[in-house]
Amino acid sequence: MPPTPPVSAADDFVLQLAVERGLLGTGQVEAARSVVAEHTDLSVPAPRVLEVLVGQGVLNARRVAELLAGEFGMPMAPDLGAVRVTGDTLELVPRAVALRYRLLPLARGAHTLRVAIADPLDTDGVDALGHMLKLAIEPLVATAEEITAAIDRFYGKDANSIDELLNDLAVGGAGGDASAVTTEASAAANVSDTETDAPIIKLVHQIILEAIQRRASDIHLEPLEKRFRVRYRIDGVLLEVENPPKRLQLSIISRLKIMANISIAEKRIPQDGRIQIVMNGRQLDLRVSSLPTAHGESIVMRILDKEGLQLGLPELGFLSDDAATFEKLITLPDGILLVTGPTGSGKTTTLYGCLHYINKPDRKIITVEDPVEYQLNGINQVPVRADVGMTFASALRAMLRQAPNIVMVGEIRDLETAEIAINASLTGHMVFSTLHTNDAPSAVTRLIDIGVKPFLVSTSLRATMAQRLVRKICAKCKRPCIPTPQELRALNINPAQAATASFASGEGCAECNATGYRGRMGIFEIFVVNEELQRMIYEHAGSAALRDKARALGMRTMREDGARKVTAGLTTIEEVVSITVGDAS
């Protein structure tokens, strides 16, 4: 029989405590010791008994941490996957010290430092840190796995791990590899050779990679007076992340401009470019915009993922009845369909979703866009280039000579474009486009205000749809909730509806950055033009009259559609009310 393997005093204390609290049986401990005793590979360190029990699922690492915290009267650390630690706090504790003692600095007070630790029995790390910093250390307990993951996230992984990540991030196009940073480019940008070396390339790739992993739609790099701010837009909300040192601002911007095939010598005018990357087999486009500011060039990168264009109507946010209505509208043989809303409300994504749905080999589809954000297979896409006379109107006029079945105009901005689009719809084409109006009926008066004759609008317009984006409740931390009477009144939810509703909210977790929301969906207002509404448009009725008539015919407002999604447990009352604040219905 093999000898009983040694157990450290700390492990022995935890095991004894777990047995006393009923979390373990003595038989399970002996079985784990036998597994350790049978370890014969001297090239690999023998596992600890605790590691075996956790690996077998007999013990939960978080439960062990809670047990120790309770025994020593220490608070538990918050979910380290969701916390944010400032750069000033991280600078207090070097990465090597954090790894050696398996701890993570969380927040600094006037004379204190809160630190997450894995082992309350190991006081050496806390004592050494307090002596080194001359601060009172306030320890909080977390699992070793959480602390290790957080150290990698905040301090960055070692060089080998970074290289492994870079293998998954293949940069295409101009400036794709490190050799693209030439001596001439460095001189033009006033960047030293050391700054344009591999560390800058890795840092830029890490910024992009982290944004993609966190589902960001935009990356904002903003030069301020004393710092270089980096923010990600996640689910429509800007979140500031760890800022690079101000001294690296010029190097980072130059690297991005080279990758986007933008002139690094020109810093006085706005510039646009594009970066193509492949990550884990997914091809992503980054649309890069450079804008001169008082403290340097501001860079915004829009992350364009083609997979988002292949969503069905339910994934876009349509409930079954609205999906059926919209499917009928987008498959009509002719007419014009307008999607309205402010910038960032998802109009383009919805239109691309429509094109993906109706894109069949027997149909010719042509789009005119400014710019072409997504390149779609099987669709002819024309970019607007005003500098050479290729405007929306001129492109649309030329497109009609290509005999298309379906035409998409990125945006109707003037009378000429509107008239050509409407005439196209009257001559057997189905036309999709967007307008900037607050609600669906207002699109009618907007067209008339820019000069389109009412009889043309009434004859060609099939429907308009206004939309907004609301955040969805995180599925991982979703919990039932009971709204207050004031919240119910805000959305006109009556007691009968509330009794059968599935109200929910998110508690906040690592998956959703502690916000309680993950992902977004649309809320819609579909204004379908029938004979009665055609007559009212022809008679130059105002948007208020059109809205009242449409409501009488069954049109739901965006707030009412949002209320349906609240009662279904998809989003929250606060989210819908904040997005539809102008909807008084």
mmCIF file of C-alpha atoms in Angstrom, residues 272-558:
data_model
loop_
_atom_site.group_PDB
_atom_site.id
_atom_site.type_symbol
_atom_site.label_atom_id
_atom_site.label_comp_id
_atom_site.label_asym_id
_atom_site.label_seq_id
_atom_site.Cartn_x
_atom_site.Cartn_y
_atom_site.Cartn_z
ATOM 1 C CA ASP A 272 -11.007 57.224 -43.430
ATOM 2 C CA GLY A 273 -9.675 53.714 -43.931
ATOM 3 C CA ARG A 274 -10.445 50.077 -43.379
ATOM 4 C CA ILE A 275 -8.715 47.180 -41.629
ATOM 5 C CA GLN A 276 -9.562 43.548 -42.386
ATOM 6 C CA ILE A 277 -8.815 40.909 -39.768
ATOM 7 C CA VAL A 278 -9.546 37.211 -39.335
ATOM 8 C CA MET A 279 -10.122 35.883 -35.831
ATOM 9 C CA ASN A 280 -10.974 32.245 -35.152
ATOM 10 C CA GLY A 281 -12.116 31.809 -38.733
ATOM 11 C CA ARG A 282 -14.381 34.883 -38.662
ATOM 12 C CA GLN A 283 -13.636 37.726 -41.043
ATOM 13 C CA LEU A 284 -14.187 41.135 -39.505
ATOM 14 C CA ASP A 285 -13.876 44.612 -40.993
ATOM 15 C CA LEU A 286 -12.837 47.643 -38.967
ATOM 16 C CA ARG A 287 -13.919 50.968 -40.456
ATOM 17 C CA VAL A 288 -11.361 53.514 -39.249
ATOM 18 C CA SER A 289 -12.020 57.241 -38.917
ATOM 19 C CA SER A 290 -9.282 59.738 -37.999
ATOM 20 C CA LEU A 291 -10.172 63.241 -36.789
ATOM 21 C CA PRO A 292 -7.653 65.978 -35.825
ATOM 22 C CA THR A 293 -8.278 67.389 -32.323
ATOM 23 C CA ALA A 294 -6.531 69.880 -30.060
ATOM 24 C CA HIS A 295 -4.343 67.185 -28.455
ATOM 25 C CA GLY A 296 -3.747 64.878 -31.413
ATOM 26 C CA GLU A 297 -5.692 62.653 -33.766
ATOM 27 C CA SER A 298 -8.792 60.892 -32.436
ATOM 28 C CA ILE A 299 -9.343 57.409 -33.880
ATOM 29 C CA VAL A 300 -12.696 55.609 -33.938
ATOM 30 C CA MET A 301 -12.908 52.060 -35.277
ATOM 31 C CA ARG A 302 -16.329 50.578 -36.079
ATOM 32 C CA ILE A 303 -16.242 46.776 -35.843
ATOM 33 C CA LEU A 304 -18.314 45.274 -38.656
ATOM 34 C CA ASP A 305 -19.239 41.601 -38.260
ATOM 35 C CA LYS A 306 -20.983 39.982 -41.224
ATOM 36 C CA GLU A 307 -22.488 37.317 -38.971
ATOM 37 C CA GLY A 308 -24.775 39.979 -37.525
ATOM 38 C CA LEU A 309 -26.329 40.462 -40.954
ATOM 39 C CA GLN A 310 -27.505 36.870 -41.177
ATOM 40 C CA LEU A 311 -29.881 37.171 -38.250
ATOM 41 C CA GLY A 312 -33.525 36.298 -38.740
ATOM 42 C CA LEU A 313 -36.326 38.685 -37.842
ATOM 43 C CA PRO A 314 -36.793 37.174 -34.327
ATOM 44 C CA GLU A 315 -33.085 37.805 -33.563
ATOM 45 C CA LEU A 316 -33.497 41.421 -34.657
ATOM 46 C CA GLY A 317 -36.260 41.786 -32.058
ATOM 47 C CA PHE A 318 -39.477 41.148 -34.008
ATOM 48 C CA LEU A 319 -42.164 39.249 -32.153
ATOM 49 C CA SER A 320 -44.136 36.734 -34.226
ATOM 50 C CA ASP A 321 -46.986 39.038 -35.335
ATOM 51 C CA ASP A 322 -44.673 41.914 -36.311
ATOM 52 C CA ALA A 323 -42.325 39.467 -38.053
ATOM 53 C CA ALA A 324 -45.202 38.181 -40.194
ATOM 54 C CA THR A 325 -46.239 41.744 -41.102
ATOM 55 C CA PHE A 326 -42.697 42.774 -41.967
ATOM 56 C CA GLU A 327 -42.056 39.647 -44.056
ATOM 57 C CA LYS A 328 -45.078 40.503 -46.200
ATOM 58 C CA LEU A 329 -43.850 44.074 -46.665
ATOM 59 C CA ILE A 330 -40.290 43.233 -47.733
ATOM 60 C CA THR A 331 -41.476 40.640 -50.266
ATOM 61 C CA LEU A 332 -43.835 43.032 -52.104
ATOM 62 C CA PRO A 333 -43.043 43.350 -55.843
ATOM 63 C CA ASP A 334 -42.866 47.159 -55.864
ATOM 64 C CA GLY A 335 -43.222 50.259 -53.713
ATOM 65 C CA ILE A 336 -40.997 51.946 -51.177
ATOM 66 C CA LEU A 337 -40.310 50.890 -47.584
ATOM 67 C CA LEU A 338 -38.632 53.355 -45.231
ATOM 68 C CA VAL A 339 -36.858 52.581 -41.952
ATOM 69 C CA THR A 340 -36.586 55.620 -39.685
ATOM 70 C CA GLY A 341 -34.782 56.540 -36.505
ATOM 71 C CA PRO A 342 -31.778 58.509 -35.234
ATOM 72 C CA THR A 343 -28.157 57.592 -35.893
ATOM 73 C CA GLY A 344 -27.205 54.360 -34.147
ATOM 74 C CA SER A 345 -30.736 52.955 -33.952
ATOM 75 C CA GLY A 346 -29.937 49.910 -36.099
ATOM 76 C CA LYS A 347 -31.559 51.038 -39.371
ATOM 77 C CA THR A 348 -28.731 49.775 -41.581
ATOM 78 C CA THR A 349 -28.580 46.415 -39.799
ATOM 79 C CA THR A 350 -32.314 45.969 -40.290
ATOM 80 C CA LEU A 351 -32.060 46.797 -44.007
ATOM 81 C CA TYR A 352 -29.145 44.413 -44.465
ATOM 82 C CA GLY A 353 -31.176 41.759 -42.661
ATOM 83 C CA CYS A 354 -34.004 42.373 -45.167
ATOM 84 C CA LEU A 355 -31.619 42.041 -48.114
ATOM 85 C CA HIS A 356 -30.203 38.808 -46.698
ATOM 86 C CA TYR A 357 -33.739 37.454 -46.306
ATOM 87 C CA ILE A 358 -34.825 38.239 -49.880
ATOM 88 C CA ASN A 359 -31.468 37.631 -51.609
ATOM 89 C CA LYS A 360 -32.281 34.853 -54.083
ATOM 90 C CA PRO A 361 -30.578 33.858 -57.369
ATOM 91 C CA ASP A 362 -33.607 35.000 -59.413
ATOM 92 C CA ARG A 363 -33.474 38.581 -58.055
ATOM 93 C CA LYS A 364 -31.038 41.349 -58.876
ATOM 94 C CA ILE A 365 -30.302 43.601 -55.924
ATOM 95 C CA ILE A 366 -28.315 46.841 -56.162
ATOM 96 C CA THR A 367 -27.472 49.135 -53.236
ATOM 97 C CA VAL A 368 -25.999 52.639 -53.084
ATOM 98 C CA GLU A 369 -24.348 53.410 -49.743
ATOM 99 C CA ASP A 370 -22.144 56.001 -48.081
ATOM 100 C CA PRO A 371 -19.956 54.158 -47.264
ATOM 101 C CA VAL A 372 -20.378 50.451 -48.081
ATOM 102 C CA GLU A 373 -20.123 49.075 -44.554
ATOM 103 C CA TYR A 374 -20.645 45.360 -45.210
ATOM 104 C CA GLN A 375 -19.774 43.533 -48.415
ATOM 105 C CA LEU A 376 -22.499 40.984 -49.180
ATOM 106 C CA ASN A 377 -22.271 38.054 -51.572
ATOM 107 C CA GLY A 378 -24.632 38.165 -54.536
ATOM 108 C CA ILE A 379 -25.478 41.864 -54.148
ATOM 109 C CA ASN A 380 -24.168 44.732 -56.291
ATOM 110 C CA GLN A 381 -23.040 47.472 -53.903
ATOM 111 C CA VAL A 382 -22.213 50.976 -55.160
ATOM 112 C CA PRO A 383 -20.268 53.400 -52.920
ATOM 113 C CA VAL A 384 -21.088 57.103 -52.962
ATOM 114 C CA ARG A 385 -18.130 59.263 -54.036
ATOM 115 C CA ALA A 386 -19.176 62.899 -54.037
ATOM 116 C CA ASP A 387 -15.659 64.035 -55.011
ATOM 117 C CA VAL A 388 -16.106 62.537 -58.497
ATOM 118 C CA GLY A 389 -19.815 63.304 -58.826
ATOM 119 C CA MET A 390 -21.107 59.892 -57.703
ATOM 120 C CA THR A 391 -23.877 61.140 -55.392
ATOM 121 C CA PHE A 392 -26.904 59.189 -54.175
ATOM 122 C CA ALA A 393 -29.016 60.697 -56.951
ATOM 123 C CA SER A 394 -26.562 60.081 -59.809
ATOM 124 C CA ALA A 395 -25.799 56.536 -58.608
ATOM 125 C CA LEU A 396 -29.500 55.751 -58.244
ATOM 126 C CA ARG A 397 -30.244 57.098 -61.718
ATOM 127 C CA ALA A 398 -27.530 54.887 -63.211
ATOM 128 C CA MET A 399 -28.615 51.846 -61.174
ATOM 129 C CA LEU A 400 -32.070 51.882 -62.712
ATOM 130 C CA ARG A 401 -30.505 51.258 -66.141
ATOM 131 C CA GLN A 402 -29.096 48.000 -64.712
ATOM 132 C CA ALA A 403 -32.619 46.500 -64.526
ATOM 133 C CA PRO A 404 -32.666 45.617 -60.817
ATOM 134 C CA ASN A 405 -35.596 44.000 -58.997
ATOM 135 C CA ILE A 406 -34.704 45.492 -55.614
ATOM 136 C CA VAL A 407 -32.923 48.758 -54.844
ATOM 137 C CA MET A 408 -31.556 49.921 -51.507
ATOM 138 C CA VAL A 409 -30.652 53.578 -51.013
ATOM 139 C CA GLY A 410 -28.553 54.114 -47.892
ATOM 140 C CA GLU A 411 -30.338 57.349 -46.995
ATOM 141 C CA ILE A 412 -32.759 59.809 -48.600
ATOM 142 C CA ARG A 413 -31.213 63.215 -47.969
ATOM 143 C CA ASP A 414 -32.629 65.536 -50.630
ATOM 144 C CA LEU A 415 -35.476 66.044 -53.087
ATOM 145 C CA GLU A 416 -33.584 64.686 -56.096
ATOM 146 C CA THR A 417 -32.805 61.375 -54.402
ATOM 147 C CA ALA A 418 -36.336 61.098 -53.011
ATOM 148 C CA GLU A 419 -37.985 61.692 -56.384
ATOM 149 C CA ILE A 420 -35.781 59.174 -58.200
ATOM 150 C CA ALA A 421 -36.414 56.553 -55.476
ATOM 151 C CA ILE A 422 -40.167 57.119 -55.589
ATOM 152 C CA ASN A 423 -40.262 57.046 -59.394
ATOM 153 C CA ALA A 424 -38.308 53.788 -59.304
ATOM 154 C CA SER A 425 -40.878 52.307 -56.931
ATOM 155 C CA LEU A 426 -43.655 53.381 -59.291
ATOM 156 C CA THR A 427 -42.018 51.644 -62.251
ATOM 157 C CA GLY A 428 -41.895 48.153 -60.797
ATOM 158 C CA HIS A 429 -38.970 48.241 -58.356
ATOM 159 C CA MET A 430 -38.994 47.527 -54.636
ATOM 160 C CA VAL A 431 -37.038 50.297 -52.915
ATOM 161 C CA PHE A 432 -35.654 50.222 -49.365
ATOM 162 C CA SER A 433 -34.213 53.313 -47.720
ATOM 163 C CA THR A 434 -33.814 55.208 -44.447
ATOM 164 C CA LEU A 435 -34.860 58.593 -43.092
ATOM 165 C CA HIS A 436 -33.997 60.456 -39.907
ATOM 166 C CA THR A 437 -37.377 60.958 -38.187
ATOM 167 C CA ASN A 438 -38.488 60.263 -34.641
ATOM 168 C CA ASP A 439 -41.509 58.104 -35.440
ATOM 169 C CA ALA A 440 -42.974 56.235 -38.400
ATOM 170 C CA PRO A 441 -45.831 58.577 -39.521
ATOM 171 C CA SER A 442 -43.459 61.572 -39.494
ATOM 172 C CA ALA A 443 -41.625 60.042 -42.477
ATOM 173 C CA VAL A 444 -44.607 61.015 -44.647
ATOM 174 C CA THR A 445 -44.479 64.677 -43.684
ATOM 175 C CA ARG A 446 -40.684 64.643 -43.959
ATOM 176 C CA LEU A 447 -40.903 63.532 -47.614
ATOM 177 C CA ILE A 448 -43.509 66.193 -48.343
ATOM 178 C CA ASP A 449 -41.448 68.859 -46.554
ATOM 179 C CA ILE A 450 -38.408 68.211 -48.761
ATOM 180 C CA GLY A 451 -40.584 68.739 -51.843
ATOM 181 C CA VAL A 452 -42.107 65.392 -52.872
ATOM 182 C CA LYS A 453 -45.686 65.773 -54.098
ATOM 183 C CA PRO A 454 -48.274 64.232 -51.739
ATOM 184 C CA PHE A 455 -49.859 62.176 -54.537
ATOM 185 C CA LEU A 456 -46.463 60.554 -55.269
ATOM 186 C CA VAL A 457 -45.981 59.695 -51.587
ATOM 187 C CA SER A 458 -49.489 58.233 -51.228
ATOM 188 C CA THR A 459 -49.108 56.128 -54.368
ATOM 189 C CA SER A 460 -45.614 54.733 -53.794
ATOM 190 C CA LEU A 461 -45.246 54.372 -50.017
ATOM 191 C CA ARG A 462 -46.046 50.884 -48.732
ATOM 192 C CA ALA A 463 -44.929 51.317 -45.115
ATOM 193 C CA THR A 464 -42.553 53.096 -42.783
ATOM 194 C CA MET A 465 -41.016 51.587 -39.690
ATOM 195 C CA ALA A 466 -39.434 53.482 -36.808
ATOM 196 C CA GLN A 467 -37.079 51.631 -34.495
ATOM 197 C CA ARG A 468 -34.822 51.985 -31.477
ATOM 198 C CA LEU A 469 -32.403 49.586 -29.789
ATOM 199 C CA VAL A 470 -32.850 48.437 -26.195
ATOM 200 C CA ARG A 471 -30.468 46.291 -24.186
ATOM 201 C CA LYS A 472 -31.462 42.702 -23.492
ATOM 202 C CA ILE A 473 -31.310 41.218 -20.004
ATOM 203 C CA CYS A 474 -28.217 39.040 -19.517
ATOM 204 C CA ALA A 475 -29.304 35.400 -19.690
ATOM 205 C CA LYS A 476 -26.649 34.287 -17.182
ATOM 206 C CA CYS A 477 -27.650 36.586 -14.302
ATOM 207 C CA LYS A 478 -31.328 37.024 -15.205
ATOM 208 C CA ARG A 479 -33.640 36.892 -12.189
ATOM 209 C CA PRO A 480 -37.404 37.458 -11.724
ATOM 210 C CA CYS A 481 -38.340 40.852 -10.313
ATOM 211 C CA ILE A 482 -41.452 42.729 -9.231
ATOM 212 C CA PRO A 483 -41.792 46.248 -10.695
ATOM 213 C CA THR A 484 -43.203 49.106 -8.654
ATOM 214 C CA PRO A 485 -46.636 50.596 -9.436
ATOM 215 C CA GLN A 486 -44.904 53.735 -10.761
ATOM 216 C CA GLU A 487 -42.877 51.649 -13.215
ATOM 217 C CA LEU A 488 -45.999 49.842 -14.414
ATOM 218 C CA ARG A 489 -47.774 53.154 -14.967
ATOM 219 C CA ALA A 490 -44.824 54.446 -17.013
ATOM 220 C CA LEU A 491 -45.532 51.790 -19.647
ATOM 221 C CA ASN A 492 -49.324 51.676 -19.141
ATOM 222 C CA ILE A 493 -49.165 48.039 -18.021
ATOM 223 C CA ASN A 494 -52.482 47.258 -16.352
ATOM 224 C CA PRO A 495 -52.891 44.805 -13.424
ATOM 225 C CA ALA A 496 -54.266 42.065 -15.689
ATOM 226 C CA GLN A 497 -51.180 42.244 -17.919
ATOM 227 C CA ALA A 498 -48.869 42.419 -14.917
ATOM 228 C CA ALA A 499 -50.440 39.294 -13.403
ATOM 229 C CA THR A 500 -49.406 37.158 -16.394
ATOM 230 C CA ALA A 501 -46.092 38.889 -17.138
ATOM 231 C CA SER A 502 -42.587 37.487 -16.646
ATOM 232 C CA PHE A 503 -40.770 40.573 -15.362
ATOM 233 C CA ALA A 504 -37.023 40.110 -14.983
ATOM 234 C CA SER A 505 -33.795 42.005 -14.425
ATOM 235 C CA GLY A 506 -30.080 41.228 -14.476
ATOM 236 C CA GLU A 507 -28.073 41.118 -11.261
ATOM 237 C CA GLY A 508 -24.766 41.763 -13.027
ATOM 238 C CA CYS A 509 -22.018 39.217 -13.671
ATOM 239 C CA ALA A 510 -18.731 38.762 -15.539
ATOM 240 C CA GLU A 511 -20.554 37.913 -18.773
ATOM 241 C CA CYS A 512 -22.280 41.308 -18.908
ATOM 242 C CA ASN A 513 -19.554 43.509 -17.305
ATOM 243 C CA ALA A 514 -21.742 43.777 -14.182
ATOM 244 C CA THR A 515 -24.391 45.768 -16.100
ATOM 245 C CA GLY A 516 -27.185 43.167 -16.087
ATOM 246 C CA TYR A 517 -27.534 43.516 -19.877
ATOM 247 C CA ARG A 518 -25.968 41.565 -22.726
ATOM 248 C CA GLY A 519 -26.792 42.258 -26.373
ATOM 249 C CA ARG A 520 -29.448 44.496 -27.905
ATOM 250 C CA MET A 521 -32.724 44.087 -29.737
ATOM 251 C CA GLY A 522 -35.078 46.386 -31.615
ATOM 252 C CA ILE A 523 -38.397 47.870 -30.612
ATOM 253 C CA PHE A 524 -40.527 48.840 -33.574
ATOM 254 C CA GLU A 525 -43.414 50.995 -34.779
ATOM 255 C CA ILE A 526 -44.782 49.738 -38.125
ATOM 256 C CA PHE A 527 -46.922 52.185 -40.085
ATOM 257 C CA VAL A 528 -48.613 50.248 -42.920
ATOM 258 C CA VAL A 529 -50.236 52.457 -45.563
ATOM 259 C CA ASN A 530 -53.744 51.276 -46.537
ATOM 260 C CA GLU A 531 -56.381 52.999 -48.695
ATOM 261 C CA GLU A 532 -57.616 55.245 -45.866
ATOM 262 C CA LEU A 533 -54.134 56.447 -45.061
ATOM 263 C CA GLN A 534 -53.367 56.893 -48.770
ATOM 264 C CA ARG A 535 -56.324 59.255 -49.024
ATOM 265 C CA MET A 536 -55.203 61.206 -45.942
ATOM 266 C CA ILE A 537 -51.652 61.545 -47.340
ATOM 267 C CA TYR A 538 -53.049 62.719 -50.687
ATOM 268 C CA GLU A 539 -55.089 65.347 -48.791
ATOM 269 C CA HIS A 540 -51.899 66.534 -47.044
ATOM 270 C CA ALA A 541 -52.897 65.362 -43.543
ATOM 271 C CA GLY A 542 -50.410 66.149 -40.748
ATOM 272 C CA SER A 543 -48.324 63.543 -38.938
ATOM 273 C CA ALA A 544 -50.503 63.788 -35.795
ATOM 274 C CA ALA A 545 -53.651 62.949 -37.773
ATOM 275 C CA LEU A 546 -51.873 60.105 -39.567
ATOM 276 C CA ARG A 547 -50.616 58.779 -36.251
ATOM 277 C CA ASP A 548 -54.075 58.876 -34.640
ATOM 278 C CA LYS A 549 -55.605 57.068 -37.612
ATOM 279 C CA ALA A 550 -52.854 54.456 -37.636
ATOM 280 C CA ARG A 551 -53.325 53.886 -33.911
ATOM 281 C CA ALA A 552 -57.053 53.400 -34.493
ATOM 282 C CA LEU A 553 -56.184 50.833 -37.175
ATOM 283 C CA GLY A 554 -54.002 48.876 -34.746
ATOM 284 C CA MET A 555 -50.491 50.360 -35.002
ATOM 285 C CA ARG A 556 -48.412 49.884 -31.859
ATOM 286 C CA THR A 557 -46.012 52.602 -30.759
ATOM 287 C CA MET A 558 -42.401 51.804 -29.935
#
